[in-house]
CSV table of C-alpha atoms in Angstrom, one decimal:
chain,number,residue,atom,x,y,z
A,492,MET,CA,0.1,-0.1,-0.1
A,493,THR,CA,1.6,3.3,-1.2
A,494,SER,CA,1.5,6.3,1.2
A,495,HIS,CA,0.2,9.5,-0.5
A,496,LYS,CA,-0.1,12.4,1.7
A,497,LEU,CA,-1.3,16.1,0.9
A,498,ARG,CA,-1.2,19.0,3.3
A,499,VAL,CA,-4.6,20.6,3.1
A,500,ALA,CA,-6.2,23.8,4.8
A,501,ALA,CA,-9.9,24.9,5.7
A,502,VAL,CA,-10.0,28.7,5.6
A,503,GLN,CA,-12.1,30.9,7.8
A,504,LEU,CA,-13.2,34.3,6.7
A,505,ASN,CA,-15.3,37.4,7.7
A,506,SER,CA,-16.4,38.4,4.3
A,507,GLN,CA,-18.4,41.5,3.6
A,508,ASP,CA,-20.0,43.2,0.8
A,509,ASP,CA,-16.7,44.6,-0.8
A,510,VAL,CA,-15.2,42.1,-3.4
A,511,GLU,CA,-11.7,43.9,-3.5
A,512,ARG,CA,-11.2,43.8,0.4
A,513,ASN,CA,-12.7,40.3,0.6
A,514,LEU,CA,-10.2,39.0,-2.1
A,515,GLN,CA,-7.2,40.8,-0.4
A,516,ALA,CA,-8.1,38.9,2.9
A,517,VAL,CA,-8.2,35.6,0.9
A,518,SER,CA,-4.8,36.4,-0.4
A,519,ARG,CA,-3.3,37.1,2.9
A,520,VAL,CA,-4.6,33.9,4.3
A,521,VAL,CA,-3.6,31.8,1.4
A,522,GLU,CA,-0.3,33.1,1.5
A,523,ARG,CA,0.2,32.3,5.2
A,524,ALA,CA,-1.1,28.8,4.3
A,525,ALA,CA,1.3,28.3,1.4
A,526,ALA,CA,4.3,29.3,3.7
A,527,ASP,CA,2.9,26.4,6.1
A,528,GLY,CA,3.2,23.9,3.4
A,529,VAL,CA,-0.5,23.6,2.3
A,530,ARG,CA,-0.9,22.5,-1.2
A,531,LEU,CA,-4.7,22.5,-1.2
A,532,ALA,CA,-6.8,25.3,0.4
A,533,VAL,CA,-10.7,25.3,0.6
A,534,LEU,CA,-12.3,28.8,0.7
A,535,PRO,CA,-15.8,29.2,2.5
A,536,GLU,CA,-19.1,30.0,0.7
A,537,ASN,CA,-19.5,33.8,-0.1
A,538,PHE,CA,-15.7,34.3,0.2
A,539,ALA,CA,-15.7,37.0,-2.5
A,540,TYR,CA,-19.1,38.8,-1.5
A,541,PHE,CA,-21.4,38.5,1.4
A,542,GLY,CA,-24.1,41.1,1.2
A,543,PRO,CA,-27.4,42.3,-0.3
A,544,GLU,CA,-28.6,40.3,-3.2
A,545,LEU,CA,-28.7,43.3,-5.6
A,546,GLY,CA,-25.0,43.7,-5.2
A,547,ARG,CA,-24.5,39.9,-5.4
A,548,ARG,CA,-26.2,40.0,-8.9
A,549,SER,CA,-23.9,42.9,-9.9
A,550,VAL,CA,-20.6,40.9,-9.1
A,551,SER,CA,-21.8,37.7,-10.9
A,552,GLU,CA,-19.4,36.3,-13.3
A,553,ARG,CA,-19.5,33.9,-16.3
A,554,VAL,CA,-17.5,30.9,-15.3
A,555,GLY,CA,-14.5,30.7,-17.8
A,556,ASP,CA,-14.0,34.4,-18.2
A,557,ALA,CA,-10.3,34.6,-17.3
A,558,ALA,CA,-10.5,38.3,-17.2
A,559,ALA,CA,-13.5,38.3,-14.7
A,560,PRO,CA,-12.0,39.8,-11.4
A,561,ILE,CA,-12.9,37.1,-9.0
A,562,GLN,CA,-11.8,34.3,-11.3
A,563,LYS,CA,-8.6,36.2,-12.1
A,564,ALA,CA,-7.6,36.7,-8.7
A,565,LEU,CA,-8.2,33.0,-7.8
A,566,SER,CA,-6.2,31.9,-10.9
A,567,GLU,CA,-3.3,34.1,-10.1
A,568,LEU,CA,-3.2,33.2,-6.4
A,569,ALA,CA,-3.3,29.4,-7.2
A,570,LYS,CA,-0.5,29.8,-9.7
A,571,THR,CA,1.6,32.2,-7.5
A,572,HIS,CA,1.6,29.6,-4.8
A,573,ARG,CA,1.5,26.6,-6.8
A,574,MET,CA,-1.6,25.5,-4.7
A,575,ALA,CA,-4.8,24.0,-5.7
A,576,LEU,CA,-7.8,26.3,-4.6
A,577,ILE,CA,-11.4,25.2,-4.2
A,578,ALA,CA,-13.5,28.3,-3.8
A,579,GLY,CA,-17.2,28.3,-3.3
A,580,GLY,CA,-19.6,29.4,-3.5
A,581,PHE,CA,-19.5,32.6,-5.5
A,582,PRO,CA,-22.2,34.2,-7.7
A,583,GLU,CA,-22.0,32.7,-11.3
A,584,LEU,CA,-24.2,34.3,-14.1
A,585,SER,CA,-27.3,32.0,-15.0
A,586,PRO,CA,-29.8,32.3,-17.7
A,587,GLU,CA,-32.0,34.2,-15.2
A,588,LEU,CA,-30.1,37.4,-14.5
A,589,GLU,CA,-32.0,37.8,-11.3
A,590,ARG,CA,-31.0,34.4,-10.0
A,591,PRO,CA,-27.3,33.6,-10.3
A,592,PHE,CA,-26.0,30.0,-9.4
A,593,ASN,CA,-24.2,29.7,-6.0
A,594,THR,CA,-21.0,28.0,-7.6
A,595,CYS,CA,-17.9,26.3,-6.3
A,596,LEU,CA,-14.8,26.6,-8.5
A,597,VAL,CA,-11.7,24.4,-8.6
A,598,PHE,CA,-8.3,25.7,-9.7
A,599,SER,CA,-5.3,23.6,-10.1
A,600,GLY,CA,-1.8,24.7,-8.9
A,601,ALA,CA,-1.0,26.0,-12.4
A,602,GLY,CA,-4.0,28.4,-12.1
A,603,GLU,CA,-6.3,26.5,-14.4
A,604,LEU,CA,-10.0,26.2,-13.8
A,605,VAL,CA,-10.5,22.5,-13.7
A,606,ALA,CA,-14.3,22.0,-12.2
A,607,ARG,CA,-17.2,23.8,-11.0
A,608,TYR,CA,-20.1,22.8,-9.0
A,609,ARG,CA,-23.5,24.4,-8.6
A,610,LYS,CA,-25.1,24.3,-5.2
A,611,ILE,CA,-28.0,21.9,-5.4
A,612,HIS,CA,-29.8,22.4,-2.2
A,613,LEU,CA,-30.8,25.9,-1.4
A,614,PHE,CA,-31.3,27.3,2.1
A,615,ASP,CA,-35.2,28.4,2.5
A,616,VAL,CA,-35.9,28.5,6.2
A,617,ASP,CA,-37.7,30.3,9.0
A,618,LEU,CA,-35.4,30.2,12.1
A,619,PRO,CA,-36.6,30.2,15.8
A,620,ASP,CA,-34.9,33.5,16.3
A,621,GLY,CA,-37.2,35.1,13.6
A,622,THR,CA,-34.5,35.1,10.8
A,623,GLU,CA,-36.2,34.3,7.5
A,624,LEU,CA,-33.8,33.1,4.7
A,625,ARG,CA,-34.9,32.4,1.1
A,626,GLU,CA,-31.9,31.4,-0.9
A,627,SER,CA,-34.2,30.2,-3.9
A,628,ARG,CA,-35.7,33.6,-4.3
A,629,ASP,CA,-32.4,34.9,-5.6
A,630,THR,CA,-30.3,31.8,-6.6
A,631,ARG,CA,-30.8,29.2,-9.3
A,632,ALA,CA,-30.2,25.7,-8.1
A,633,GLY,CA,-27.8,23.3,-9.8
A,634,ASP,CA,-28.5,19.6,-10.5
A,635,ASP,CA,-25.2,17.5,-10.8
A,636,ALA,CA,-23.0,16.1,-8.3
A,637,VAL,CA,-19.3,16.7,-9.2
A,638,VAL,CA,-16.0,15.0,-8.4
A,639,VAL,CA,-12.6,16.2,-9.4
A,640,ASP,CA,-9.0,14.9,-9.2
A,641,VAL,CA,-7.0,17.2,-7.0
A,642,ALA,CA,-3.4,16.4,-6.5
A,643,GLY,CA,-4.0,12.5,-6.7
A,644,PHE,CA,-7.2,12.7,-4.4
A,645,CYS,CA,-10.7,12.1,-5.8
A,646,VAL,CA,-12.5,15.2,-4.3
A,647,GLY,CA,-16.5,15.5,-3.9
A,648,LEU,CA,-17.7,19.1,-4.1
A,649,SER,CA,-20.6,20.3,-2.0
A,650,ILE,CA,-21.8,23.8,-0.5
A,651,CYS,CA,-23.1,24.7,3.0
A,652,TYR,CA,-26.7,23.6,3.1
A,653,ASP,CA,-25.9,20.5,1.0
A,654,LEU,CA,-24.4,19.0,4.2
A,655,ARG,CA,-27.8,18.2,5.5
A,656,PHE,CA,-28.5,15.8,2.5
A,657,PRO,CA,-26.6,12.5,2.9
A,658,GLU,CA,-27.8,11.2,-0.4
A,659,LEU,CA,-25.4,13.7,-2.2
A,660,TYR,CA,-22.5,12.5,-0.4
A,661,ARG,CA,-23.5,8.9,-1.1
A,662,GLU,CA,-23.4,9.7,-4.7
A,663,LEU,CA,-20.1,11.4,-4.6
A,664,VAL,CA,-18.4,8.5,-2.9
A,665,SER,CA,-20.1,6.2,-5.5
A,666,ARG,CA,-18.4,8.3,-8.0
A,667,GLY,CA,-15.1,7.7,-6.2
A,668,ALA,CA,-14.8,10.6,-3.8
A,669,GLU,CA,-12.2,10.1,-1.0
A,670,VAL,CA,-12.1,13.8,0.3
A,671,LEU,CA,-15.5,15.9,0.6
A,672,VAL,CA,-15.2,19.6,0.8
A,673,VAL,CA,-17.8,21.7,2.3
A,674,PRO,CA,-17.3,25.5,1.9
A,675,ALA,CA,-20.0,27.0,4.1
A,676,ALA,CA,-21.6,30.1,5.8
A,677,PHE,CA,-23.6,28.3,8.5
A,678,THR,CA,-25.7,30.6,10.7
A,679,LEU,CA,-24.8,30.9,14.3
A,680,LEU,CA,-28.1,29.5,15.4
A,681,THR,CA,-27.8,26.4,13.3
A,682,GLY,CA,-24.1,26.1,13.5
A,683,LYS,CA,-23.8,25.9,17.3
A,684,ASP,CA,-26.0,22.8,17.4
A,685,HIS,CA,-25.5,21.1,14.0
A,686,TRP,CA,-22.2,22.0,12.4
A,687,HIS,CA,-20.0,19.5,14.2
A,688,PRO,CA,-22.4,16.4,14.3
A,689,LEU,CA,-23.2,16.6,10.5
A,690,LEU,CA,-19.6,17.1,9.5
A,691,ARG,CA,-18.5,14.1,11.5
A,692,ALA,CA,-21.5,12.0,10.4
A,693,ARG,CA,-20.6,12.7,6.6
A,694,ALA,CA,-17.0,11.6,7.4
A,695,ILE,CA,-18.0,8.4,9.1
A,696,GLU,CA,-20.8,7.2,6.6
A,697,SER,CA,-18.5,8.1,3.8
A,698,GLN,CA,-15.2,6.8,5.2
A,699,SER,CA,-13.7,10.0,3.7
A,700,TYR,CA,-11.8,13.2,4.8
A,701,VAL,CA,-13.9,16.2,5.2
A,702,ILE,CA,-12.4,19.7,4.7
A,703,ALA,CA,-15.0,22.3,5.9
A,704,ALA,CA,-14.3,25.9,5.2
A,705,ALA,CA,-16.5,28.6,7.2
A,706,GLN,CA,-17.5,32.1,7.5
A,707,TRP,CA,-17.2,33.6,10.9
A,708,GLY,CA,-18.8,36.6,12.8
A,709,LYS,CA,-21.0,39.5,11.7
A,710,HIS,CA,-21.9,40.3,8.2
A,711,PRO,CA,-24.3,42.8,6.3
A,712,LYS,CA,-28.1,42.4,6.6
A,713,GLY,CA,-27.7,41.2,10.3
A,714,ARG,CA,-26.2,37.9,9.3
A,715,THR,CA,-24.0,36.3,11.9
A,716,THR,CA,-22.1,33.0,11.0
A,717,TYR,CA,-20.7,30.2,13.3
A,718,GLY,CA,-17.3,29.7,11.9
A,719,HIS,CA,-15.3,26.5,13.3
A,720,ALA,CA,-13.8,25.7,10.0
A,721,MET,CA,-12.2,22.2,10.5
A,722,ILE,CA,-10.8,19.0,9.0
A,723,VAL,CA,-12.3,15.8,9.9
A,724,ASP,CA,-10.5,12.2,9.1
A,725,PRO,CA,-12.3,9.2,7.8
A,726,TRP,CA,-13.0,7.8,11.2
A,727,GLY,CA,-14.8,10.9,12.2
A,728,THR,CA,-12.1,12.5,14.4
A,729,ILE,CA,-11.9,16.2,14.2
A,730,VAL,CA,-8.0,16.7,13.5
A,731,ALA,CA,-8.1,20.5,13.1
A,732,GLU,CA,-10.5,23.3,13.9
A,733,CYS,CA,-10.5,27.1,13.9
A,734,SER,CA,-11.1,29.3,16.8
A,735,ASP,CA,-13.2,32.5,16.6
A,736,ARG,CA,-11.0,34.4,14.2
A,737,VAL,CA,-10.1,34.7,10.5
A,738,GLY,CA,-7.5,32.5,9.5
A,739,TYR,CA,-7.2,28.7,8.6
A,740,VAL,CA,-6.4,25.3,10.0
A,741,ALA,CA,-4.1,22.7,8.2
A,742,ALA,CA,-3.7,19.0,8.4
A,743,GLU,CA,-2.2,16.1,6.4
A,744,ILE,CA,-4.7,13.9,4.6
A,745,ASP,CA,-3.2,10.4,4.1
A,746,ARG,CA,-4.1,7.7,1.4
A,747,GLU,CA,-2.8,4.9,3.5
A,748,TYR,CA,-4.9,5.8,6.4
A,749,LEU,CA,-7.9,6.3,4.3
A,750,ASP,CA,-7.4,2.9,2.9
A,751,GLU,CA,-6.9,1.5,6.3
A,752,VAL,CA,-10.3,2.8,7.6
A,753,ARG,CA,-12.0,1.5,4.6
A,754,SER,CA,-10.5,-2.0,4.8
A,755,ARG,CA,-10.9,-2.4,8.5
A,756,LEU,CA,-14.6,-1.5,8.6
A,757,PRO,CA,-15.6,-2.1,4.9
A,758,SER,CA,-19.2,-0.6,5.2
A,759,LEU,CA,-19.1,1.0,1.9
A,760,LYS,CA,-19.0,-2.4,0.4
A,761,HIS,CA,-21.9,-3.6,2.5
A,762,ARG,CA,-24.5,-1.2,1.1
A,763,ARG,CA,-27.7,-2.8,0.0
A,764,LEU,CA,-30.0,0.0,-1.2
């Protein structure tokens, strides 16, 4: 059994409604992670813009437009640090101009766009604290699960609210996923009770590493997010977790340990339905 290891990071941000300043914050954190030996960094949902929907529509980009500000910045950042970047979600232009997709982008260490995933499950809820959120009102849903090879690991893509739907992760594992990424902006109210158990459950049932990037703190329109970006191993152990601050946590994912977990308790082979 050949050992294949990769140092990865889950980034935690406090994004606001200013794209330029947000991208500068991303650059600072990624630079620090690169100096720490990280070869794959995952950015949270709304990393480039976290504000009113009218502003979100105005900064939407057509995926594949190398000159578009957000994509250009990500490509240059990945290339400069020779680091793969998974960045999501961000507003992607859709056929409905009023409803952009919420899209996760994957850039290789050469700065090339190699995959995109459009968020499937949209967050429409009325929370006990009186908060009403209707993501589907201003966002168009995607409809396809996506896996991509990143530095020799098969990575399954998801975004935030997707975390509550285990059937998506079962599909990603069926397509070969060994690492699951969850770029998120969990609300404080839901995050404090559900973030840890959901991430650990997805890791355990999928026997996969989980890299969960997060937004933390206060944002425009009265939004407050939970934070606690983390990395979970295939046994369900939290191996790294952010405190309440902007930054990142890093850990090594190990193919040998992944294979060991899957062979020691071969539940993925025992599926009947």
